[in-house]
Amino acid sequence: MTTLNTRTWNGLTIPAAGTYAIDAAHTRVGFVIRHMVVSKVRGSFKDVAGEIVVAEDPLASSVTAVIQAASIDTGVADRDNHLRTGDFLEIEKYPELSFRSTGLRAVSGDEFTLVGELTIKDVTKTVELALEFGGVAKNPWGQEVLGFTATTEIDREDFNVTWNQPLETGGVLLGKTLKIEIEGEATRQA
């Protein structure tokens, strides 16, 4: 039986210091937006890469991530193609969305607040994500893997994603608030 390279911190079993690569095959960067006032549309980005550096001082750990804008997927090809245009992500001019953490605060148990800079369409804003540390395990190939969940809400108009249509019955086609939901795994590299 192989042992995990972990340590105890504030009663929580966490990884020993090291670098982890985000596992795109086991990570979902999803989003939810209000549609026509009465429902919600969900989607995700299929192409994400990044790195998590677990520091000796766990609260000094960091995250960087890059998402390929063209990988947006809502399950409807026509809508996805519209989201890639200048009305929304303008992928020809801005092919990537990125995140770089600037701080990490403990909240309680396995809950943290991850603060960082989110860049969409060359607009960078500070965001706070509610982060839940899922734990550490060995996969069937003997690699150490950590899991996490993170959520936040942003105003898409803050990132110059402003397209909308008024509805005959009142309101607009799309809400301003975009909820981001991330479920992920990362594999130890060093």
XYZ file of N, CA and C in Angstrom:
570
model
N 0.848 -1.191 0.000
C 0.000 0.000 0.000
C 0.886 1.245 0.000
N 0.572 2.182 -0.890
C 1.337 3.420 -0.957
C 0.753 4.442 0.003
N 1.611 5.264 0.543
C 1.148 6.298 1.462
C 1.064 7.627 0.740
N 0.206 8.479 1.259
C 0.045 9.806 0.695
C 1.085 10.748 1.288
N 1.477 11.718 0.515
C 2.426 12.731 0.948
C 1.619 13.897 1.534
N 1.133 13.691 2.772
C 0.242 14.673 3.383
C 0.775 15.127 4.740
N 0.071 16.088 5.298
C 0.369 16.611 6.631
C -0.931 17.101 7.238
N -0.913 17.342 8.522
C -2.104 17.859 9.189
C -1.905 19.344 9.455
N -2.939 20.120 9.120
C -2.917 21.567 9.326
C -4.291 21.986 9.831
N -4.347 22.579 11.004
C -5.617 23.004 11.607
C -6.655 21.877 11.621
N -6.206 20.659 11.893
C -7.104 19.513 11.970
C -7.509 18.935 10.625
N -6.971 19.464 9.539
C -7.319 19.049 8.183
C -6.119 18.345 7.560
N -6.355 17.207 6.890
C -5.280 16.523 6.179
C -5.126 17.181 4.821
N -3.946 17.768 4.599
C -3.679 18.485 3.354
C -2.413 17.930 2.715
N -2.179 18.246 1.433
C -0.964 17.757 0.777
C 0.285 18.416 1.353
N 1.388 17.689 1.323
C 2.688 18.299 1.600
C 2.939 19.323 0.496
N 3.828 20.265 0.762
C 4.139 21.292 -0.231
C 4.516 20.636 -1.556
N 4.083 21.248 -2.657
C 4.389 20.722 -3.980
C 3.545 21.377 -5.048
N 3.786 20.960 -6.266
C 3.108 21.522 -7.427
C 2.171 20.482 -8.029
N 0.970 20.926 -8.366
C -0.061 20.070 -8.951
C -0.516 20.675 -10.275
N -0.732 19.840 -11.275
C -1.283 20.280 -12.558
C -2.781 19.997 -12.567
N -3.556 20.982 -12.986
C -5.000 20.774 -13.101
C -5.254 19.694 -14.139
N -6.078 18.728 -13.795
C -6.416 17.604 -14.658
C -7.686 17.972 -15.430
N -7.506 18.386 -16.683
C -8.637 18.852 -17.493
C -9.709 17.779 -17.677
N -9.307 16.514 -17.702
C -10.264 15.422 -17.901
C -11.173 15.241 -16.687
N -10.752 15.761 -15.528
C -11.537 15.611 -14.310
C -11.850 16.962 -13.672
N -11.904 17.989 -14.503
C -12.220 19.328 -14.018
C -13.306 19.920 -14.900
N -14.302 20.508 -14.244
C -15.383 21.179 -14.969
C -15.443 22.623 -14.518
N -15.279 23.538 -15.472
C -15.450 24.962 -15.209
C -16.804 25.332 -15.810
N -17.804 25.406 -14.952
C -19.160 25.642 -15.421
C -19.664 27.028 -15.068
N -20.770 27.385 -15.691
C -21.402 28.668 -15.407
C -22.909 28.537 -15.559
N -23.612 29.444 -14.880
C -25.077 29.491 -14.922
C -25.474 30.947 -15.088
N -26.435 31.206 -15.986
C -26.939 32.561 -16.183
C -28.460 32.524 -16.311
N -29.095 33.544 -15.786
C -30.550 33.673 -15.882
C -30.914 33.913 -17.340
N -31.965 33.229 -17.831
C -32.412 33.334 -19.225
C -33.888 33.694 -19.265
N -34.216 34.745 -19.974
C -35.602 35.203 -20.163
C -36.312 35.434 -18.823
N -35.580 35.779 -17.809
C -36.080 36.093 -16.474
C -36.603 34.865 -15.736
N -37.064 33.843 -16.454
C -37.808 32.745 -15.832
C -37.040 31.431 -15.686
N -35.845 31.323 -16.281
C -35.122 30.057 -16.203
C -33.615 30.326 -16.197
N -32.838 29.254 -16.252
C -31.385 29.376 -16.255
C -30.797 28.525 -17.376
N -29.691 29.001 -17.919
C -28.930 28.243 -18.911
C -27.581 27.913 -18.277
N -27.143 26.675 -18.477
C -25.856 26.228 -17.940
C -24.912 25.902 -19.089
N -23.635 26.065 -18.809
C -22.623 25.718 -19.795
C -21.308 25.475 -19.097
N -20.291 25.182 -19.890
C -18.966 24.956 -19.318
C -17.911 25.227 -20.384
N -16.672 25.255 -19.938
C -15.520 25.354 -20.824
C -14.800 24.019 -20.759
N -14.527 23.444 -21.913
C -13.941 22.097 -21.980
C -12.418 22.096 -21.901
N -11.769 23.222 -22.212
C -10.307 23.262 -22.294
C -9.753 24.187 -21.208
N -9.291 23.580 -20.126
C -8.724 24.326 -19.004
C -7.376 23.719 -18.634
N -6.434 24.583 -18.299
C -5.113 24.130 -17.853
C -4.691 25.038 -16.710
N -3.832 24.524 -15.864
C -3.366 25.369 -14.777
C -2.524 24.628 -13.783
N -2.153 25.360 -12.751
C -1.243 24.829 -11.765
C -1.654 25.303 -10.372
N -1.546 24.394 -9.424
C -1.763 24.709 -8.020
C -0.441 24.462 -7.313
N 0.043 25.483 -6.619
C 1.271 25.330 -5.843
C 0.873 25.344 -4.376
N 1.044 24.196 -3.727
C 0.772 24.079 -2.296
C 2.056 24.497 -1.582
N 1.970 25.556 -0.800
C 3.146 26.109 -0.126
C 3.355 25.479 1.248
N 4.556 25.666 1.797
C 4.828 25.203 3.167
C 3.804 25.802 4.116
N 3.559 27.116 3.985
C 2.468 27.769 4.706
C 1.252 27.632 3.798
N 0.303 26.779 4.147
C -0.828 26.513 3.252
C -1.545 27.779 2.755
N -1.591 28.826 3.579
C -2.282 30.047 3.170
C -1.464 30.882 2.187
N -0.240 30.445 1.890
C 0.582 31.092 0.862
C 0.503 30.315 -0.458
N -0.355 29.307 -0.532
C -0.522 28.515 -1.754
C -1.113 29.386 -2.864
N -0.934 28.949 -4.115
C -1.399 29.756 -5.240
C -1.991 28.887 -6.346
N -2.762 29.557 -7.203
C -3.415 28.900 -8.331
C -3.298 29.800 -9.558
N -2.998 29.207 -10.693
C -3.110 29.896 -11.975
C -3.889 28.978 -12.901
N -4.722 29.570 -13.739
C -5.509 28.769 -14.680
C -5.748 29.560 -15.955
N -5.787 28.834 -17.068
C -6.078 29.431 -18.365
C -7.164 28.586 -19.024
N -8.169 29.268 -19.538
C -9.291 28.608 -20.205
C -9.317 29.079 -21.653
N -9.448 28.146 -22.577
C -9.584 28.501 -23.985
C -11.042 28.895 -24.248
N -11.249 30.150 -24.628
C -12.606 30.682 -24.810
C -13.397 29.887 -25.851
N -12.726 29.401 -26.874
C -13.418 28.657 -27.934
C -14.012 27.349 -27.440
N -13.598 26.889 -26.259
C -14.073 25.597 -25.754
C -15.413 25.699 -25.029
N -16.063 26.867 -25.112
C -17.361 27.040 -24.448
C -18.374 26.051 -25.015
N -19.191 25.476 -24.124
C -20.156 24.454 -24.531
C -21.414 24.563 -23.674
N -22.519 24.916 -24.309
C -23.809 24.960 -23.616
C -24.734 23.859 -24.107
N -24.226 23.017 -25.004
C -25.033 21.931 -25.533
C -25.855 22.320 -26.757
N -25.749 23.587 -27.190
C -26.484 24.057 -28.370
C -25.472 24.760 -29.280
N -25.159 24.155 -30.410
C -24.099 24.658 -31.292
C -24.329 26.106 -31.721
N -25.551 26.460 -32.115
C -25.818 27.839 -32.557
C -25.558 28.836 -31.431
N -25.986 28.496 -30.228
C -25.752 29.391 -29.087
C -24.251 29.488 -28.798
N -23.549 28.359 -28.817
C -22.105 28.366 -28.563
C -21.381 29.235 -29.593
N -21.778 29.118 -30.852
C -21.153 29.930 -31.901
C -21.417 31.420 -31.667
N -22.620 31.767 -31.209
C -22.938 33.167 -30.894
C -22.082 33.637 -29.716
N -21.904 32.786 -28.706
C -21.106 33.158 -27.541
C -19.633 33.399 -27.903
N -19.181 32.820 -29.011
C -17.786 33.001 -29.446
C -17.575 34.311 -30.203
N -18.660 34.982 -30.605
C -18.570 36.200 -31.422
C -18.281 37.443 -30.570
N -18.180 38.566 -31.258
C -17.962 39.850 -30.608
C -19.082 40.263 -29.679
N -20.258 39.671 -29.808
C -21.353 39.980 -28.884
C -21.019 39.514 -27.464
N -20.179 38.503 -27.351
C -19.858 37.926 -26.042
C -18.348 37.820 -25.834
N -17.740 36.671 -26.101
C -16.340 36.430 -25.746
C -15.320 36.925 -26.775
N -15.755 37.133 -28.007
C -14.872 37.656 -29.053
C -13.554 36.871 -29.098
N -13.694 35.559 -29.336
C -12.560 34.639 -29.188
C -11.405 34.902 -30.146
N -11.667 35.512 -31.297
C -10.571 35.788 -32.240
C -9.606 36.805 -31.634
N -10.148 37.769 -30.906
C -9.324 38.816 -30.300
C -8.862 38.436 -28.894
N -9.704 37.690 -28.169
C -9.418 37.306 -26.782
C -9.572 35.790 -26.636
N -8.570 35.019 -27.069
C -8.716 33.557 -27.096
C -8.700 32.889 -25.721
N -8.244 33.614 -24.681
C -8.129 32.979 -23.373
C -8.787 33.807 -22.271
N -9.300 33.074 -21.284
C -9.731 33.658 -20.021
C -8.708 33.151 -19.006
N -8.379 33.957 -18.008
C -7.362 33.496 -17.070
C -7.697 33.896 -15.638
N -7.074 33.170 -14.717
C -7.212 33.446 -13.288
C -5.860 33.279 -12.640
N -5.521 34.218 -11.747
C -4.280 34.146 -10.971
C -4.623 34.528 -9.543
N -4.386 33.616 -8.621
C -4.725 33.902 -7.227
C -3.779 34.932 -6.632
N -4.308 35.691 -5.675
C -3.504 36.690 -4.963
C -3.572 36.481 -3.455
N -4.435 35.576 -3.000
C -4.533 35.325 -1.570
C -5.452 34.166 -1.254
N -5.251 33.602 -0.076
C -6.064 32.479 0.395
C -6.300 32.670 1.883
N -7.571 32.602 2.286
C -7.928 32.746 3.693
C -8.700 31.520 4.149
N -8.380 31.045 5.356
C -9.127 29.935 5.947
C -10.461 30.475 6.442
N -11.522 29.710 6.239
C -12.844 30.085 6.738
C -13.199 29.164 7.898
N -13.340 27.862 7.604
C -13.676 26.888 8.636
C -13.498 25.487 8.073
N -12.775 24.635 8.790
C -12.594 23.253 8.341
C -11.965 23.195 6.965
N -12.707 22.638 5.985
C -12.182 22.505 4.624
C -12.629 23.655 3.716
N -13.151 24.737 4.304
C -13.636 25.879 3.534
C -12.650 27.042 3.606
N -12.406 27.641 2.432
C -11.461 28.743 2.291
C -12.070 29.807 1.385
N -11.462 30.987 1.386
C -11.776 32.019 0.409
C -10.531 32.225 -0.430
N -10.663 32.003 -1.742
C -9.570 32.184 -2.678
C -9.796 33.512 -3.391
N -8.846 34.422 -3.265
C -8.940 35.735 -3.890
C -7.998 35.751 -5.079
N -8.434 36.355 -6.173
C -7.560 36.404 -7.332
C -8.046 37.357 -8.385
N -7.291 37.395 -9.460
C -7.586 38.266 -10.585
C -8.112 37.428 -11.742
N -9.346 37.713 -12.141
C -9.978 37.048 -13.277
C -9.902 37.992 -14.469
N -9.417 37.465 -15.597
C -9.308 38.273 -16.810
C -10.183 37.667 -17.898
N -11.100 38.481 -18.402
C -11.976 38.126 -19.518
C -11.951 39.308 -20.470
N -11.671 39.065 -21.743
C -11.613 40.124 -22.759
C -10.675 41.254 -22.343
N -9.522 40.900 -21.811
C -8.493 41.848 -21.370
C -8.942 42.788 -20.262
N -10.029 42.454 -19.583
C -10.471 43.198 -18.406
C -10.166 42.319 -17.200
N -9.427 42.856 -16.246
C -9.038 42.102 -15.059
C -9.736 42.698 -13.841
N -10.420 41.845 -13.098
C -11.127 42.251 -11.880
C -10.784 41.275 -10.767
N -10.781 41.782 -9.547
C -10.577 40.926 -8.385
C -11.870 40.184 -8.078
N -11.759 38.879 -7.853
C -12.911 38.056 -7.491
C -12.560 37.226 -6.262
N -13.580 36.844 -5.522
C -13.415 35.941 -4.385
C -14.217 34.685 -4.663
N -13.559 33.551 -4.525
C -14.218 32.266 -4.718
C -14.353 31.559 -3.382
N -15.525 30.998 -3.146
C -15.713 30.117 -1.997
C -15.097 28.787 -2.403
N -14.048 28.384 -1.699
C -13.279 27.199 -2.054
C -13.476 26.121 -0.999
N -13.791 24.920 -1.472
C -13.886 23.762 -0.583
C -12.804 22.768 -0.994
N -11.934 22.440 -0.060
C -10.891 21.458 -0.310
C -11.505 20.072 -0.166
N -11.401 19.266 -1.218
C -12.039 17.958 -1.222
C -11.218 16.830 -0.635
N -9.916 17.025 -0.522
C -9.057 15.990 0.032
C -7.978 15.558 -0.932
N -7.218 14.554 -0.490
C -6.102 14.022 -1.261
C -6.273 12.510 -1.339
N -5.982 11.939 -2.524
C -6.090 10.487 -2.714
C -5.059 10.047 -3.745
N -4.853 8.738 -3.832
C -4.018 8.169 -4.897
C -4.956 7.607 -5.952
N -4.677 7.901 -7.221
C -5.488 7.310 -8.283
C -4.979 5.894 -8.568
N -5.656 5.133 -9.410
C -5.246 3.755 -9.672
C -3.851 3.612 -10.273
N -3.263 4.706 -10.769
C -1.932 4.668 -11.371
C -0.862 5.153 -10.402
N -1.253 5.323 -9.122
C -0.306 5.694 -8.083
C 0.007 7.169 -7.978
N -0.726 7.990 -8.716
C -0.485 9.433 -8.672
C -1.314 10.077 -7.557
N -0.715 11.031 -6.887
C -1.420 11.765 -5.839
C -2.298 12.830 -6.482
N -3.553 12.876 -6.069
C -4.536 13.787 -6.647
C -5.218 14.547 -5.526
N -5.411 15.854 -5.730
C -6.225 16.621 -4.784
C -7.488 17.070 -5.485
N -8.549 17.214 -4.714
C -9.834 17.628 -5.265
C -10.297 18.924 -4.639
N -11.114 19.661 -5.386
C -11.603 20.950 -4.907
C -12.887 21.357 -5.611
N -13.622 22.230 -4.967
C -14.815 22.857 -5.530
C -14.692 24.347 -5.259
N -15.054 25.174 -6.231
C -14.999 26.620 -6.035
C -16.183 27.264 -6.738
N -16.753 28.289 -6.110
C -17.872 29.010 -6.710
C -17.713 30.509 -6.480
N -18.241 31.274 -7.405
C -18.305 32.729 -7.256
C -19.383 33.254 -8.189
N -19.701 34.516 -8.035
C -20.612 35.198 -8.956
C -19.934 36.461 -9.431
N -20.088 36.744 -10.731
C -19.544 37.971 -11.302
C -20.637 38.679 -12.086
N -20.449 39.970 -12.284
C -21.313 40.748 -13.177
C -20.623 40.719 -14.534
N -21.213 40.034 -15.500
C -20.565 39.865 -16.803
C -20.302 41.206 -17.488
N -21.119 42.212 -17.181
C -20.932 43.519 -17.810
C -19.648 44.194 -17.330
N -19.152 43.816 -16.140
C -17.861 44.338 -15.652
C -16.714 43.914 -16.556
N -16.919 42.856 -17.344
C -15.889 42.323 -18.233
C -16.205 42.631 -19.705
N -17.019 43.639 -19.934
C -17.416 44.067 -21.288
C -18.146 42.978 -22.073
N -18.885 42.151 -21.374
C -19.756 41.167 -22.012
C -21.171 41.691 -21.757
N -21.622 42.568 -22.657
C -22.821 43.368 -22.381
C -24.014 43.077 -23.289
N -23.857 42.225 -24.291
C -24.945 41.982 -25.240
C -26.202 41.524 -24.507
N -27.348 42.009 -24.975
C -28.632 41.609 -24.415
C -29.740 41.976 -25.379
N -30.943 41.507 -25.114
C -32.130 41.819 -25.904
C -33.299 42.057 -24.960
N -34.046 43.156 -25.159
C -35.234 43.358 -24.319
C -36.321 42.346 -24.706
N -37.121 41.967 -23.720
C -38.233 41.043 -23.958
C -39.528 41.824 -24.052
N -40.399 41.361 -24.915
C -41.703 42.005 -25.112
C -42.495 42.076 -23.810
N -42.349 41.061 -22.980
C -43.112 40.968 -21.732
C -42.420 41.655 -20.563
N -41.300 42.327 -20.842
C -40.548 43.006 -19.788
C -39.288 42.231 -19.434
N -38.293 42.943 -18.985
C -37.030 42.313 -18.650
C -36.153 42.160 -19.880
N -35.079 41.410 -19.706
C -34.134 41.191 -20.797
C -33.855 39.697 -20.946
N -33.299 39.356 -22.091
C -33.041 37.958 -22.412
C -32.067 37.306 -21.427
N -30.990 38.028 -21.059
C -29.952 37.451 -20.212
C -29.731 38.266 -18.945
N -29.523 37.575 -17.843
C -29.180 38.242 -16.602
C -27.763 38.785 -16.649
N -27.459 39.707 -15.761
C -26.105 40.262 -15.665
C -25.192 39.375 -14.829
N -25.781 38.678 -13.852
C -24.991 37.876 -12.930
C -24.694 36.507 -13.520
N -23.418 36.153 -13.497
C -22.969 34.861 -13.985
C -22.405 34.103 -12.794
N -22.982 32.948 -12.494
C -22.467 32.118 -11.411
C -21.450 31.154 -12.005
N -20.275 31.102 -11.393
C -19.206 30.213 -11.846
C -19.107 29.062 -10.852
N -19.096 27.841 -11.374
C -19.044 26.629 -10.554
C -17.911 25.733 -11.065
N -16.929 25.488 -10.213
C -15.774 24.694 -10.613
C -15.683 23.452 -9.738
N -15.564 22.300 -10.378
C -15.283 21.028 -9.703
C -13.995 20.546 -10.322
N -12.980 20.256 -9.502
C -11.726 19.912 -10.121
C -10.859 18.942 -9.376
N -9.888 18.441 -10.130
C -8.830 17.596 -9.602
C -7.514 18.106 -10.164
N -6.460 17.905 -9.394
C -5.114 18.260 -9.846
C -4.164 17.144 -9.400
N -3.185 16.858 -10.231
C -2.258 15.742 -10.015
C -0.874 16.271 -9.646
N -0.284 15.667 -8.599
C 1.043 16.116 -8.142
C 2.066 15.949 -9.252
N 2.858 17.007 -9.455
C 3.940 17.004 -10.436
C 5.288 16.951 -9.736
N 5.396 17.617 -8.595
C 6.667 17.659 -7.861
C 6.401 17.910 -6.392
